[in-house]
């Protein structure tokens, strides 16, 4: 549970950073030009942000599903040591 929570918070941070980047780029451009352009750009940015969120969410869900289905592959690829430690602890507890 703790691991999942951490991963979610990291993904949220990534999403926030992705959303903030277009705003940082567009706001100065709009300030240089008229306010009328700003409204259109804001709409475009909002649509872009929504698309980014949807894509990232899909990728995250796919990753979670993949790890749940074939956990063995995930163990070999990603965090080998930490998972092994967890399993060793579990085995020790079962033996006693």
GROMACS .gro file of C-alpha atoms in nm:
model
   96
    1UNK     CA    1   0.000   0.000   0.000
    2UNK     CA    2   0.279   0.244   0.092
    3UNK     CA    3   0.459   0.180  -0.237
    4UNK     CA    4   0.145   0.245  -0.441
    5UNK     CA    5   0.083   0.572  -0.256
    6UNK     CA    6   0.436   0.692  -0.326
    7UNK     CA    7   0.407   0.605  -0.695
    8UNK     CA    8   0.077   0.793  -0.722
    9UNK     CA    9   0.225   1.106  -0.562
   10UNK     CA   10   0.522   1.092  -0.803
   11UNK     CA   11   0.287   1.057  -1.102
   12UNK     CA   12   0.080   1.353  -0.976
   13UNK     CA   13   0.396   1.564  -0.952
   14UNK     CA   14   0.488   1.467  -1.309
   15UNK     CA   15   0.138   1.559  -1.431
   16UNK     CA   16   0.154   1.895  -1.254
   17UNK     CA   17   0.495   1.971  -1.406
   18UNK     CA   18   0.369   1.876  -1.756
   19UNK     CA   19   0.065   2.105  -1.714
   20UNK     CA   20   0.275   2.395  -1.579
   21UNK     CA   21   0.525   2.388  -1.870
   22UNK     CA   22   0.278   2.504  -2.143
   23UNK     CA   23   0.137   2.775  -1.911
   24UNK     CA   24   0.488   2.910  -1.844
   25UNK     CA   25   0.558   2.925  -2.218
   26UNK     CA   26   0.222   3.073  -2.326
   27UNK     CA   27   0.158   3.344  -2.062
   28UNK     CA   28   0.456   3.570  -2.159
   29UNK     CA   29   0.361   3.542  -2.529
   30UNK     CA   30   0.003   3.646  -2.447
   31UNK     CA   31   0.126   3.935  -2.231
   32UNK     CA   32   0.331   4.065  -2.526
   33UNK     CA   33   0.028   4.042  -2.760
   34UNK     CA   34  -0.338   4.140  -2.694
   35UNK     CA   35  -0.571   3.991  -2.428
   36UNK     CA   36  -0.799   3.853  -2.703
   37UNK     CA   37  -0.530   3.600  -2.803
   38UNK     CA   38  -0.487   3.503  -2.435
   39UNK     CA   39  -0.843   3.366  -2.415
   40UNK     CA   40  -0.790   3.143  -2.722
   41UNK     CA   41  -0.451   3.025  -2.594
   42UNK     CA   42  -0.599   2.949  -2.252
   43UNK     CA   43  -0.860   2.726  -2.419
   44UNK     CA   44  -0.590   2.551  -2.622
   45UNK     CA   45  -0.373   2.502  -2.311
   46UNK     CA   46  -0.670   2.360  -2.119
   47UNK     CA   47  -0.740   2.109  -2.398
   48UNK     CA   48  -0.368   2.017  -2.415
   49UNK     CA   49  -0.354   1.967  -2.036
   50UNK     CA   50  -0.662   1.741  -2.046
   51UNK     CA   51  -0.506   1.531  -2.322
   52UNK     CA   52  -0.179   1.505  -2.126
   53UNK     CA   53  -0.366   1.394  -1.812
   54UNK     CA   54  -0.565   1.131  -2.006
   55UNK     CA   55  -0.253   0.992  -2.178
   56UNK     CA   56  -0.052   0.978  -1.853
   57UNK     CA   57  -0.343   0.816  -1.667
   58UNK     CA   58  -0.378   0.550  -1.939
   59UNK     CA   59  -0.003   0.474  -1.928
   60UNK     CA   60  -0.007   0.447  -1.547
   61UNK     CA   61  -0.312   0.216  -1.548
   62UNK     CA   62  -0.151  -0.003  -1.816
   63UNK     CA   63   0.170  -0.024  -1.608
   64UNK     CA   64  -0.028  -0.123  -1.297
   65UNK     CA   65  -0.222  -0.390  -1.489
   66UNK     CA   66   0.098  -0.528  -1.641
   67UNK     CA   67   0.269  -0.552  -1.300
   68UNK     CA   68  -0.039  -0.724  -1.151
   69UNK     CA   69  -0.070  -0.978  -1.436
   70UNK     CA   70   0.293  -1.091  -1.464
   71UNK     CA   71   0.457  -0.984  -1.141
   72UNK     CA   72   0.758  -1.208  -1.210
   73UNK     CA   73   0.864  -1.002  -1.513
   74UNK     CA   74   0.818  -0.681  -1.316
   75UNK     CA   75   1.037  -0.813  -1.034
   76UNK     CA   76   1.317  -0.905  -1.275
   77UNK     CA   77   1.302  -0.572  -1.460
   78UNK     CA   78   1.251  -0.305  -1.195
   79UNK     CA   79   1.325  -0.328  -0.820
   80UNK     CA   80   1.496  -0.664  -0.784
   81UNK     CA   81   1.663  -0.618  -0.445
   82UNK     CA   82   1.381  -0.455  -0.251
   83UNK     CA   83   1.121  -0.713  -0.358
   84UNK     CA   84   1.360  -1.001  -0.280
   85UNK     CA   85   1.413  -0.860   0.070
   86UNK     CA   86   1.037  -0.843   0.124
   87UNK     CA   87   0.989  -1.203   0.013
   88UNK     CA   88   1.280  -1.325   0.228
   89UNK     CA   89   1.122  -1.162   0.532
   90UNK     CA   90   0.788  -1.326   0.454
   91UNK     CA   91   0.951  -1.670   0.415
   92UNK     CA   92   1.135  -1.631   0.747
   93UNK     CA   93   0.810  -1.539   0.924
   94UNK     CA   94   0.634  -1.845   0.775
   95UNK     CA   95   0.911  -2.084   0.888
   96UNK     CA   96   0.891  -1.977   1.253
   0.00000   0.00000   0.00000
